[in-house]
Coordinates of C-alpha atoms in Angstrom, one line a residue:
Chain R
M1 CA 8.3 3.2 -117.0
K2 CA 9.8 2.5 -119.9
L3 CA 13.6 3.7 -120.3
N4 CA 12.9 5.3 -123.8
E5 CA 10.2 7.6 -121.4
S6 CA 12.1 7.7 -118.2
L7 CA 15.3 8.9 -119.2
S8 CA 14.3 11.2 -121.6
F9 CA 12.9 12.6 -119.1
R10 CA 15.3 12.5 -116.7
N11 CA 17.8 13.7 -119.3
V12 CA 16.2 16.0 -120.0
K13 CA 15.7 17.0 -116.6
G14 CA 18.5 16.3 -116.0
R15 CA 20.6 19.2 -118.2
P16 CA 18.3 21.9 -117.0
A17 CA 19.9 24.5 -118.5
R18 CA 19.9 23.2 -121.6
S19 CA 16.9 22.1 -121.8
A20 CA 15.5 25.2 -120.5
A21 CA 17.3 27.4 -123.6
L22 CA 15.9 25.0 -126.1
I23 CA 12.9 24.7 -124.8
I24 CA 13.0 29.0 -124.8
L25 CA 13.7 28.6 -128.4
T26 CA 11.4 26.4 -129.5
A27 CA 8.4 28.4 -127.7
L28 CA 9.1 31.0 -129.3
M29 CA 9.1 28.9 -132.7
A30 CA 5.2 28.3 -131.7
A31 CA 4.6 31.5 -130.6
A32 CA 5.5 32.8 -134.2
I33 CA 3.4 30.2 -135.8
V34 CA 0.8 31.3 -133.4
V35 CA 0.7 35.1 -133.7
G36 CA 1.6 34.6 -137.8
T37 CA -1.1 32.3 -138.3
I38 CA -4.1 34.5 -136.6
T39 CA -2.8 38.0 -137.4
V40 CA -3.0 36.8 -140.8
T41 CA -6.4 34.8 -140.5
S42 CA -7.8 37.5 -138.7
L43 CA -6.6 40.3 -141.8
K44 CA -8.0 38.0 -144.0
T45 CA -11.4 37.3 -141.7
G46 CA -11.5 41.2 -141.2
L47 CA -11.4 42.2 -145.1
G48 CA -13.7 39.3 -145.7
A49 CA -16.5 40.9 -143.2
L50 CA -15.1 44.5 -144.4
E51 CA -16.3 43.3 -148.1
A52 CA -19.7 41.4 -146.6
R53 CA -20.4 44.9 -145.0
L54 CA -20.3 47.3 -147.1
G55 CA -22.8 45.5 -149.1
A56 CA -23.3 48.8 -151.7
D57 CA -21.3 48.5 -155.5
I58 CA -20.8 51.9 -155.4
M59 CA -20.2 54.6 -153.8
V60 CA -20.3 58.5 -154.2
V61 CA -18.7 61.0 -152.7
P62 CA -17.8 64.4 -153.4
A63 CA -15.1 64.9 -155.6
S64 CA -13.4 66.6 -152.8
A65 CA -13.3 64.6 -150.3
A66 CA -11.5 61.7 -152.7
S67 CA -8.2 63.8 -152.0
K68 CA -8.7 64.0 -148.5
K69 CA -5.8 61.9 -146.5
N70 CA -7.7 59.2 -144.7
F71 CA -9.9 59.0 -147.1
E72 CA -10.2 55.0 -147.6
N73 CA -10.0 54.6 -144.3
I74 CA -12.8 57.6 -143.4
V75 CA -15.6 55.5 -146.0
L76 CA -14.6 51.4 -146.1
Q77 CA -13.6 51.7 -142.2
G78 CA -15.2 54.4 -140.0
S79 CA -12.3 56.2 -139.4
M80 CA -13.0 59.9 -137.8
G81 CA -13.1 62.8 -140.3
Y82 CA -16.2 64.0 -142.4
F83 CA -16.8 65.4 -145.6
Y84 CA -20.7 66.8 -147.5
M85 CA -21.4 67.2 -150.4
D86 CA -25.2 68.9 -151.2
R87 CA -28.3 66.6 -151.5
S88 CA -29.3 67.8 -154.5
Y89 CA -26.5 65.2 -155.7
Y90 CA -28.3 62.7 -154.1
D91 CA -31.6 63.3 -156.2
K92 CA -29.3 63.5 -159.2
V93 CA -27.3 60.1 -158.8
A94 CA -30.9 58.6 -157.2
A95 CA -32.2 59.4 -161.2
R96 CA -29.8 57.5 -163.5
E97 CA -30.1 54.2 -164.7
G98 CA -29.3 50.5 -163.5
I99 CA -29.9 51.8 -159.7
E100 CA -32.0 49.4 -157.9
K101 CA -31.0 50.7 -154.6
I102 CA -30.0 54.4 -153.1
S103 CA -29.1 55.4 -149.3
P104 CA -26.6 58.5 -148.4
Q105 CA -25.4 58.6 -145.0
L106 CA -23.9 61.6 -143.2
F107 CA -20.7 61.4 -141.3
L108 CA -20.2 63.3 -138.1
A109 CA -17.3 63.0 -136.0
S110 CA -17.5 63.4 -131.6
A111 CA -16.0 65.4 -129.9
S112 CA -13.0 64.2 -127.3
S113 CA -14.2 66.8 -124.7
G114 CA -16.7 66.5 -122.1
C115 CA -19.6 66.9 -124.1
C116 CA -19.9 63.5 -125.6
S117 CA -19.2 59.9 -123.6
V118 CA -16.1 59.2 -126.6
P119 CA -14.7 60.3 -129.8
L120 CA -15.8 58.2 -132.8
Q121 CA -17.5 58.9 -136.1
I122 CA -21.1 58.6 -135.9
I123 CA -22.7 58.1 -139.3
G124 CA -26.2 59.5 -140.2
Y125 CA -28.1 57.1 -142.8
D126 CA -32.2 56.3 -143.1
P127 CA -33.5 53.6 -142.1
E128 CA -36.0 53.8 -145.0
T129 CA -33.3 53.7 -147.2
D130 CA -30.7 51.9 -145.7
F131 CA -28.9 48.7 -146.9
T132 CA -26.1 48.4 -145.6
V133 CA -26.7 48.5 -141.7
S134 CA -29.8 47.4 -140.7
P135 CA -28.8 44.0 -142.2
W136 CA -25.5 43.7 -139.1
I137 CA -28.1 44.3 -136.5
R138 CA -26.8 41.4 -134.2
K139 CA -29.2 43.0 -131.1
S140 CA -31.3 45.0 -130.7
T141 CA -34.9 46.3 -129.1
G142 CA -37.1 45.5 -131.9
G143 CA -38.9 48.5 -133.7
E144 CA -38.3 51.8 -135.4
L145 CA -35.6 54.2 -135.0
G146 CA -36.6 57.0 -133.0
L147 CA -35.2 60.7 -132.3
L148 CA -32.1 59.8 -129.8
D149 CA -32.0 56.1 -130.0
V150 CA -28.4 55.2 -132.0
V151 CA -27.4 52.0 -133.0
V152 CA -23.4 51.1 -132.0
G153 CA -20.3 49.3 -133.5
N154 CA -19.7 45.7 -131.8
D155 CA -16.5 47.1 -129.9
L156 CA -17.9 50.1 -128.1
S157 CA -18.7 49.3 -124.3
V158 CA -22.4 49.8 -124.0
F159 CA -25.3 47.7 -124.0
V160 CA -29.0 47.9 -125.6
G161 CA -30.5 49.5 -123.4
D162 CA -27.8 51.8 -122.1
T163 CA -27.4 55.9 -122.6
I164 CA -24.6 57.3 -124.5
T165 CA -24.0 61.0 -124.6
F166 CA -22.9 63.4 -127.3
Y167 CA -22.4 67.3 -127.3
N168 CA -24.4 67.1 -124.5
V169 CA -27.2 64.7 -125.8
E170 CA -28.5 61.5 -123.7
C171 CA -28.7 58.9 -126.5
N172 CA -30.8 55.5 -126.4
V173 CA -28.7 53.0 -127.6
V174 CA -31.1 50.5 -129.5
A175 CA -29.4 48.2 -130.9
K176 CA -25.9 46.4 -131.6
L177 CA -23.9 45.4 -134.5
D178 CA -21.9 42.6 -135.8
K179 CA -18.1 42.9 -135.0
T180 CA -15.8 44.4 -138.6
G181 CA -12.4 44.3 -137.4
T182 CA -12.6 47.8 -138.3
D183 CA -12.8 51.5 -136.8
L184 CA -17.1 50.7 -138.0
D185 CA -17.0 48.6 -134.5
T186 CA -16.7 51.7 -132.4
A187 CA -18.5 54.0 -135.4
V188 CA -22.5 55.1 -134.5
Y189 CA -25.1 54.9 -136.0
T190 CA -28.2 57.3 -136.2
N191 CA -30.8 59.1 -138.1
M192 CA -31.3 62.0 -139.3
D193 CA -33.2 63.6 -137.3
T194 CA -30.5 62.8 -134.5
I195 CA -27.7 63.9 -136.1
K196 CA -30.0 67.6 -136.9
K197 CA -30.1 67.6 -133.2
L198 CA -26.1 66.8 -132.0
T199 CA -24.7 69.0 -135.2
A200 CA -27.4 71.9 -133.1
S201 CA -26.0 71.1 -129.4
S202 CA -22.3 71.4 -130.7
L203 CA -23.1 74.8 -132.0
E204 CA -24.6 75.8 -128.9
L205 CA -21.4 74.5 -127.1
G206 CA -20.2 76.5 -128.9
M207 CA -18.3 73.9 -131.3
N208 CA -18.4 75.5 -134.8
D209 CA -17.3 72.2 -136.4
F210 CA -20.5 71.4 -138.3
S211 CA -21.5 75.1 -138.4
G212 CA -23.8 75.6 -142.1
I213 CA -24.5 71.8 -141.5
D214 CA -28.0 71.2 -142.1
P215 CA -28.6 67.6 -142.3
D216 CA -31.8 68.1 -144.2
K217 CA -29.6 69.9 -147.1
V218 CA -26.4 67.9 -146.9
V219 CA -25.1 63.5 -147.6
S220 CA -21.6 62.7 -146.9
C221 CA -21.7 60.0 -149.6
I222 CA -24.0 57.6 -151.6
L223 CA -23.8 54.0 -151.4
I224 CA -25.3 52.3 -153.6
K225 CA -26.3 49.1 -155.2
V226 CA -26.4 48.2 -158.9
A227 CA -29.3 46.7 -160.4
D228 CA -29.1 42.9 -161.8
D229 CA -28.6 43.7 -165.6
Y230 CA -26.8 46.9 -165.1
P231 CA -23.0 46.1 -165.3
V232 CA -21.8 47.5 -162.5
D233 CA -18.9 49.4 -164.4
E234 CA -20.9 51.1 -167.2
V235 CA -23.5 52.7 -163.8
L236 CA -20.2 53.9 -162.9
N237 CA -18.9 55.3 -165.7
D238 CA -22.2 56.9 -165.9
L239 CA -22.3 58.6 -162.6
N240 CA -18.9 59.4 -163.2
L241 CA -19.4 61.5 -166.4
H242 CA -22.8 62.7 -165.4
V243 CA -22.3 64.0 -162.4
R244 CA -20.4 66.4 -161.9
R245 CA -18.1 67.8 -158.8
T246 CA -18.7 63.9 -157.5
K247 CA -16.6 61.0 -157.5
S248 CA -17.8 57.8 -158.0
F249 CA -15.8 54.8 -157.0
R250 CA -16.1 50.7 -157.2
T251 CA -16.3 49.8 -153.6
K252 CA -14.7 46.3 -154.2
D253 CA -11.6 48.9 -156.2
M254 CA -11.5 50.3 -152.3
I255 CA -11.0 47.0 -151.0
S256 CA -8.4 46.0 -153.3
G257 CA -6.2 48.1 -151.5
V258 CA -6.4 46.8 -148.5
S259 CA -6.4 43.5 -149.6
D260 CA -2.9 45.1 -151.6
S261 CA -2.1 46.7 -147.7
L262 CA -3.3 42.7 -146.5
T263 CA -1.3 41.1 -148.6
G264 CA 1.8 42.9 -148.8
V265 CA 1.5 42.6 -144.6
S266 CA 0.7 39.0 -144.8
G267 CA 4.4 38.5 -146.6
I268 CA 6.3 40.0 -144.1
I269 CA 4.7 37.4 -141.2
G270 CA 5.4 34.9 -143.3
V271 CA 9.0 35.8 -144.0
L272 CA 9.6 37.0 -140.7
M273 CA 8.2 33.3 -139.4
C274 CA 10.1 31.3 -141.9
A275 CA 12.9 33.4 -140.5
V276 CA 12.4 32.2 -137.1
W277 CA 11.7 28.9 -138.2
G278 CA 14.6 28.2 -140.6
L279 CA 17.1 30.1 -137.8
G280 CA 15.2 27.8 -135.2
L281 CA 15.7 23.9 -136.7
V282 CA 19.3 25.1 -137.5
I283 CA 19.4 25.9 -133.7
L284 CA 17.6 22.9 -132.9
F285 CA 19.4 20.2 -135.1
L286 CA 23.0 21.4 -133.9
A287 CA 21.9 21.3 -130.2
F288 CA 20.2 18.2 -130.1
T289 CA 23.5 16.6 -132.5
L290 CA 25.5 17.9 -130.2
S291 CA 23.9 16.7 -127.2
V292 CA 23.7 13.4 -128.1
N293 CA 27.7 13.3 -129.1
E294 CA 28.4 14.5 -125.9
R295 CA 26.3 11.6 -124.0
R296 CA 27.6 8.4 -126.8
K297 CA 29.4 7.0 -123.7
E298 CA 25.8 7.2 -122.2
F299 CA 24.5 5.6 -125.1
A300 CA 27.0 2.7 -125.4
V301 CA 26.2 1.7 -121.9
L302 CA 22.9 1.3 -122.7
R303 CA 23.5 -0.6 -125.6
I304 CA 25.9 -3.3 -123.4
A305 CA 22.5 -2.9 -121.1
G306 CA 21.0 -4.6 -124.4
A307 CA 19.3 -1.8 -125.3
S308 CA 18.3 -2.1 -129.0
R309 CA 19.4 0.3 -132.1
R310 CA 15.8 1.2 -132.6
K311 CA 15.3 1.6 -128.4
I312 CA 18.5 4.4 -128.6
S313 CA 16.9 5.9 -131.3
R314 CA 13.4 6.4 -129.0
T315 CA 15.6 7.9 -126.5
V316 CA 16.9 10.6 -128.3
V317 CA 13.7 11.4 -130.4
S318 CA 11.2 11.3 -127.7
E319 CA 14.1 13.5 -125.3
A320 CA 13.7 15.5 -128.2
L321 CA 10.0 15.5 -128.2
I322 CA 9.7 16.6 -124.6
I323 CA 11.4 19.4 -125.0
T324 CA 9.8 20.7 -128.4
L325 CA 6.3 20.1 -127.1
A326 CA 6.9 21.5 -124.3
G327 CA 8.1 24.7 -125.6
G328 CA 5.2 24.4 -128.4
I329 CA 3.1 24.4 -125.5
A330 CA 4.8 27.2 -123.8
G331 CA 4.8 29.2 -127.0
I332 CA 0.9 28.3 -127.7
I333 CA -0.2 29.6 -124.4
A334 CA 1.8 32.5 -125.1
G335 CA 0.7 33.2 -129.1
L336 CA -2.3 33.3 -127.2
L337 CA -1.5 35.6 -124.3
I338 CA -0.2 38.0 -127.4
M339 CA -3.4 37.5 -129.4
L340 CA -6.6 37.6 -126.7
P341 CA -6.0 40.4 -125.1
F342 CA -4.1 42.4 -127.1
N343 CA -6.0 42.0 -130.3
G344 CA -7.8 45.6 -129.9
L345 CA -3.9 47.4 -130.7
I346 CA -2.8 45.1 -132.9
E347 CA -6.1 46.3 -135.3
E348 CA -4.9 49.3 -134.7
S349 CA -1.2 49.5 -135.7
V350 CA -1.4 47.2 -138.5
G351 CA -5.0 50.0 -139.7
L352 CA -6.2 47.3 -141.6
P353 CA -9.1 45.0 -141.2
F354 CA -8.6 43.0 -138.2
L355 CA -11.4 40.3 -137.5
L356 CA -10.5 37.2 -134.7
P357 CA -12.0 34.1 -136.6
E358 CA -13.9 31.4 -134.5
A359 CA -12.8 30.1 -131.7
W360 CA -12.2 26.2 -133.7
V361 CA -10.4 27.9 -136.1
I362 CA -8.0 29.3 -132.8
A363 CA -8.5 25.8 -131.4
A364 CA -7.2 24.3 -134.9
L365 CA -4.2 27.0 -135.3
C366 CA -2.9 26.3 -132.2
A367 CA -3.4 22.2 -132.5
A368 CA -1.4 22.8 -135.9
A369 CA 1.6 24.4 -133.9
A370 CA 2.0 21.7 -131.7
A371 CA 1.6 19.5 -134.1
V372 CA 4.4 21.4 -136.3
S373 CA 6.9 21.8 -133.2
A374 CA 6.6 18.1 -132.5
A375 CA 7.8 17.2 -135.8
A376 CA 10.5 20.0 -136.3
G377 CA 12.0 17.8 -132.6
A378 CA 11.2 14.8 -134.5
A379 CA 12.6 16.3 -137.9
A380 CA 15.9 17.9 -135.9
S381 CA 16.9 14.8 -133.8
A382 CA 16.8 12.6 -136.8
Y383 CA 19.6 12.9 -138.2
S384 CA 21.9 12.1 -134.1
A385 CA 18.7 9.0 -133.5
H386 CA 20.3 7.7 -136.4
R387 CA 24.0 8.3 -136.4
I388 CA 24.2 6.6 -133.1
S389 CA 22.3 4.4 -132.9
R390 CA 24.2 2.8 -135.8
L391 CA 27.6 3.4 -134.3
D392 CA 28.8 0.5 -132.4
A393 CA 29.0 0.3 -128.8
G394 CA 32.5 -1.4 -129.0
L395 CA 34.0 1.1 -130.8
I396 CA 32.4 3.9 -129.1
L397 CA 33.8 2.8 -125.5
R398 CA 37.4 2.6 -127.3
G399 CA 37.1 5.7 -128.6
D400 CA 37.7 5.2 -131.8
N401 CA 34.7 6.4 -133.1
Chain Z
M1 CA 27.7 -22.2 -121.4
I2 CA 30.6 -22.4 -123.6
I3 CA 31.8 -19.5 -125.5
A4 CA 32.8 -19.8 -128.3
A5 CA 35.3 -17.5 -131.3
E6 CA 35.9 -19.6 -134.3
N7 CA 38.5 -17.9 -136.5
I8 CA 36.9 -14.3 -136.1
S9 CA 38.8 -11.6 -137.4
R10 CA 38.4 -7.8 -136.9
E11 CA 39.7 -5.6 -139.9
F12 CA 39.4 -1.4 -139.4
I13 CA 39.2 1.1 -142.0
R14 CA 41.7 4.7 -140.6
Q15 CA 40.1 7.6 -142.9
G16 CA 43.6 9.6 -144.2
K17 CA 45.3 10.0 -147.2
G18 CA 44.1 6.9 -149.1
T19 CA 42.2 4.7 -147.5
N20 CA 44.7 2.5 -144.8
R21 CA 43.1 -1.0 -143.7
F22 CA 44.8 -2.7 -141.0
I23 CA 43.7 -5.7 -139.3
A24 CA 42.9 -5.0 -135.3
V25 CA 42.4 -8.9 -134.8
K26 CA 43.9 -12.0 -136.9
P27 CA 42.0 -14.7 -137.1
T28 CA 41.2 -16.4 -133.7
D29 CA 40.1 -19.6 -131.7
I30 CA 39.2 -19.1 -128.7
A31 CA 36.8 -21.0 -125.7
I32 CA 35.7 -19.1 -122.3
E33 CA 34.4 -22.0 -119.7
P34 CA 31.7 -21.1 -116.9
G35 CA 33.3 -20.9 -113.8
K36 CA 36.9 -19.8 -115.0
L37 CA 38.2 -16.2 -114.6
T38 CA 39.9 -16.3 -118.5
L39 CA 42.8 -13.8 -118.6
L40 CA 43.8 -11.1 -121.3
T41 CA 47.0 -9.7 -120.8
G42 CA 48.8 -7.4 -123.8
R43 CA 49.9 -4.0 -125.0
S44 CA 47.9 -1.1 -125.8
G45 CA 46.7 -1.4 -129.6
S46 CA 47.5 -5.0 -129.6
G47 CA 43.7 -6.0 -130.4
K48 CA 42.2 -6.7 -126.7
S49 CA 39.3 -4.2 -127.1
T50 CA 38.4 -5.8 -130.1
L51 CA 38.3 -9.2 -129.6
L52 CA 36.3 -8.2 -126.3
N53 CA 33.8 -6.9 -128.1
M54 CA 33.5 -9.4 -130.7
L55 CA 33.0 -12.0 -127.9
A56 CA 30.9 -9.6 -125.8
G57 CA 28.2 -9.5 -129.2
L58 CA 29.2 -5.2 -129.0
L59 CA 31.3 -5.5 -132.3
A60 CA 30.3 -7.2 -135.6
P61 CA 33.2 -9.7 -136.4
T62 CA 35.4 -8.9 -140.4
S63 CA 35.2 -12.8 -140.7
G64 CA 34.5 -16.2 -138.6
R65 CA 31.4 -16.6 -135.4
V66 CA 31.0 -16.0 -132.4
L67 CA 28.7 -19.6 -130.4
Y68 CA 26.9 -19.0 -126.8
G69 CA 26.3 -22.9 -126.8
D70 CA 24.6 -23.5 -130.3
T71 CA 24.1 -19.7 -130.8
D72 CA 26.0 -18.1 -133.8
I73 CA 25.2 -14.3 -132.7
Y74 CA 25.4 -12.4 -135.5
S75 CA 23.0 -14.3 -137.2
L76 CA 20.5 -12.8 -134.9
D77 CA 19.2 -9.6 -135.7
D78 CA 19.7 -6.0 -133.5
N79 CA 17.1 -7.3 -131.4
R80 CA 17.5 -10.5 -130.9
L81 CA 21.3 -9.4 -130.7
S82 CA 19.9 -6.7 -127.9
A83 CA 17.6 -9.4 -126.0
F84 CA 20.6 -12.4 -125.9
R85 CA 23.0 -10.1 -125.0
M86 CA 20.8 -8.4 -121.7
E87 CA 20.1 -11.9 -121.1
H88 CA 23.9 -13.7 -121.0
T89 CA 26.6 -10.7 -120.9
G90 CA 27.3 -8.5 -118.6
V91 CA 30.4 -5.9 -119.5
I92 CA 32.2 -3.9 -117.5
P93 CA 33.3 -1.1 -120.0
Q94 CA 36.9 1.3 -119.9
G95 CA 36.7 3.8 -118.2
Q96 CA 34.5 5.4 -116.2
T97 CA 30.8 5.0 -117.9
A98 CA 27.0 5.6 -116.5
V99 CA 24.3 7.3 -117.1
G100 CA 24.7 10.3 -115.9
S101 CA 20.8 11.5 -115.2
L102 CA 19.9 8.1 -113.1
T103 CA 21.2 7.5 -109.9
V104 CA 23.8 5.3 -108.6
I105 CA 20.7 1.8 -107.9
E106 CA 19.0 3.0 -111.4
N107 CA 22.3 2.5 -113.3
I108 CA 22.6 -0.8 -111.9
C109 CA 19.4 -1.7 -112.7
L110 CA 19.8 -0.8 -116.1
S111 CA 19.2 -3.3 -117.8
F112 CA 15.7 -4.4 -116.3
M113 CA 14.8 -0.8 -116.9
I114 CA 15.0 -0.7 -120.4
N115 CA 12.8 -4.3 -120.2
G116 CA 10.5 -2.0 -119.2
N117 CA 9.6 -4.9 -116.8
T118 CA 8.4 -4.0 -113.9
A119 CA 7.3 -7.2 -112.5
G120 CA 9.8 -8.3 -109.5
R121 CA 11.0 -5.1 -109.7
A122 CA 11.3 -5.1 -105.3
A123 CA 13.5 -8.5 -105.8
V124 CA 16.0 -6.8 -108.5
R125 CA 16.0 -3.7 -106.4
S126 CA 17.0 -5.6 -103.2
F127 CA 19.6 -8.1 -105.6
A128 CA 21.1 -4.8 -106.6
R129 CA 21.6 -3.0 -102.5
E130 CA 22.5 -6.6 -102.0
L131 CA 25.2 -6.2 -104.5
M132 CA 26.2 -2.6 -103.5
T133 CA 26.7 -3.8 -99.9
K134 CA 29.1 -5.8 -101.1
F135 CA 31.2 -4.1 -103.0
G136 CA 31.0 -0.6 -100.3
I137 CA 29.0 1.5 -102.2
A138 CA 25.3 0.4 -100.0
E139 CA 25.2 4.5 -99.1
L140 CA 25.3 5.3 -102.4
E141 CA 22.4 4.3 -103.9
N142 CA 20.6 7.3 -104.7
E143 CA 23.3 9.7 -105.4
L144 CA 24.3 10.6 -109.0
P145 CA 27.8 9.9 -110.8
S146 CA 28.8 13.0 -110.9
A147 CA 29.1 12.2 -107.3
L148 CA 31.6 9.5 -107.1
S149 CA 34.5 8.6 -107.0
G150 CA 36.4 6.7 -110.1
G151 CA 37.0 4.1 -107.7
E152 CA 32.6 3.8 -107.3
L153 CA 32.3 4.0 -110.7
R154 CA 34.0 1.2 -111.3
R155 CA 32.2 -0.9 -108.2
M156 CA 29.0 0.8 -110.1
A157 CA 29.8 -0.1 -113.4
I158 CA 30.2 -4.5 -111.9
A159 CA 27.1 -4.2 -109.9
R160 CA 25.2 -3.3 -113.3
A161 CA 27.1 -5.9 -115.1
M162 CA 26.4 -8.9 -112.7
I163 CA 22.5 -7.4 -112.0
R164 CA 20.6 -10.2 -114.0
K165 CA 23.2 -12.7 -113.0
P166 CA 24.5 -13.5 -116.5
D167 CA 26.4 -16.4 -118.0
I168 CA 29.8 -14.3 -119.2
I169 CA 30.9 -11.6 -117.4
F170 CA 33.7 -9.5 -119.8
A171 CA 35.9 -7.0 -117.4
D172 CA 37.7 -4.2 -120.5
E173 CA 40.4 -2.5 -117.9
P174 CA 38.3 -3.3 -114.9
T175 CA 41.0 -1.9 -112.8
C176 CA 42.2 0.9 -114.8
D177 CA 43.3 4.8 -112.8
L178 CA 42.2 2.6 -109.3
D179 CA 44.4 2.4 -106.6
D180 CA 45.7 -0.6 -105.0
E181 CA 43.2 -1.0 -102.5
N182 CA 40.4 -0.5 -105.0
T183 CA 42.0 -2.8 -107.9
E184 CA 42.3 -5.6 -104.8
L185 CA 39.0 -5.3 -104.3
V186 CA 37.8 -5.1 -107.9
L187 CA 39.6 -8.6 -109.0
K188 CA 38.1 -10.5 -105.7
I189 CA 35.2 -9.7 -106.8
L190 CA 35.5 -10.3 -110.2
R191 CA 37.3 -13.8 -108.8
V192 CA 34.5 -14.2 -106.7
A193 CA 31.6 -14.9 -109.7
A194 CA 34.2 -17.4 -111.3
D195 CA 33.9 -19.2 -108.2
D196 CA 30.3 -18.9 -108.3
G197 CA 30.2 -20.5 -111.6
T198 CA 30.3 -17.5 -113.8
A199 CA 32.5 -17.2 -116.7
V200 CA 34.9 -14.2 -116.5
F201 CA 36.5 -12.8 -119.5
M202 CA 39.0 -9.9 -118.4
V203 CA 41.0 -8.1 -120.7
T204 CA 43.8 -5.6 -118.9
H205 CA 47.5 -4.0 -118.4
E206 CA 47.2 -5.6 -114.3
K207 CA 50.2 -7.8 -113.8
D208 CA 49.5 -9.3 -110.4
A209 CA 45.7 -9.7 -112.0
S210 CA 47.2 -13.3 -113.1
V211 CA 47.1 -14.6 -109.8
Y212 CA 44.0 -14.7 -109.6
A213 CA 43.0 -16.0 -113.3
D214 CA 43.1 -19.3 -113.9
V215 CA 43.9 -19.1 -117.8
H216 CA 46.0 -16.8 -119.6
F217 CA 46.3 -15.3 -122.7
S218 CA 48.4 -12.7 -124.4
M219 CA 47.6 -11.0 -127.2
N220 CA 50.4 -9.4 -129.8
A221 CA 49.7 -7.6 -132.8
G222 CA 46.0 -9.2 -132.7
E223 CA 47.5 -12.8 -132.6
I224 CA 46.0 -14.2 -129.1
S225 CA 49.0 -16.8 -127.3
T226 CA 48.7 -18.9 -123.9
V227 CA 51.1 -17.4 -121.7

């Protein structure tokens, strides 16, 4: 084995405390990259998925709902909550100009008591007119959505063919949707007849949350796809002017709030990553400089034994590379162990659409983290490698330098 | 091969208030012959180690040239000079010098490890063991330098200098800090090396060392003279 390989390994092994400290530091730096970039990428992927998923240009809700706390999360991300307006508004909206597609949705929340398998948002939709749910069905039994059939979000741990109970009513899972990285992944979609059955059952169980709610007479929101010939803003203004007691939103504008939050979170993550890296690079630089400085006599011995300046330089840099690559790999593994099993928790805590990128993107980010870690080692040790290789062995051994 | 220095000198710059140049070695001619132990004595700071380092190819002179046979070693680039040094010289540096993460036998075989040449590794190890036995450190083969005494480290450094059977051995204060027994042992080893045909150039404060020398120079304030 060549000296610049074996000696570097031996030096790393021969100073276990120092090497372990530097490996841990580099691991933290690499983990910061992996966690930071995967988080930001997941947020961007989640936002993209949410934009694609919404499908509608305009969303119409009761005017009173717009002031409701958590309103945007309910309509955009499937967070639990409900509000209603008379179904006549649906007809009024449908009668306006410039509307290509229109479909109503009705929100219902399941209970956390024993009558329901899991508390979640139940969204009633009309399969006949729907254009926002059906395109995202990943797996289904085929056929039409019958009474007590439900379509489930991707994160629900039930499979197509299973059953799920709401208000003591057993429903059949007939389809599963693609992932969005939002609470929509834990929502359940069904037709209005099933909604009617569920509200009736909730009343029988003495739960009065949905008393007076007749799915034939109310809707929670109306989703609109604007016809190609009409500007969206024009249709939006028309609806806000002529359909009173409702509030119409352009979905892109609603998402821009999420997008702003994402920019803010991404910025904070970026600053934190820069801080970790800035501090880490300074510590690595000092550690390598001090280490080389205290081993000047060793390097002088290598020189008198015949090592060239280039070989000395390579020995120092390869020692740094061993440490930073080992730390980098450890950090990448640690980062993946944080991100992959706990992405659900992270999704909950950031409260933004969060969708892990595809495996090849994660692999590319990890490879980049390893490369950056190695580059950090090379950069942090380059100065001390250059300096020690320039010194004359004779002067070091005399102690003049 | 005769090693000859022609008119070599070395100037240093001391950093302080203003620039302070001083001449460590004044223009000097010296020849070192094979099979002879050449001794250089003098007070501390007289320029002995600077002259040794220039002769050993470790410190470029400010002026003059160092010839190994016909080769002006400081006209070589660093790679070639390093290879030349590895092949022809063995240096026993001042103080205790070792690579801390390598075992005693690895320290002795260091110049072969630098080469990356594993051919003949067994023969090199065998010769290293022979040297260790000769110098009384055979049982320390797999120890790290931190486990060795000053005398043992010095003997290890001598073995390291001799592992390639060099044309010339440079010894800078090889008996410094050693007890009488180890001092005698080290001087005898260098004497035997000279008797075997190697050129030995030794810098020392040791007064008794002149007994072992064939040629004796003295140095004072950068100027060399024959004793």
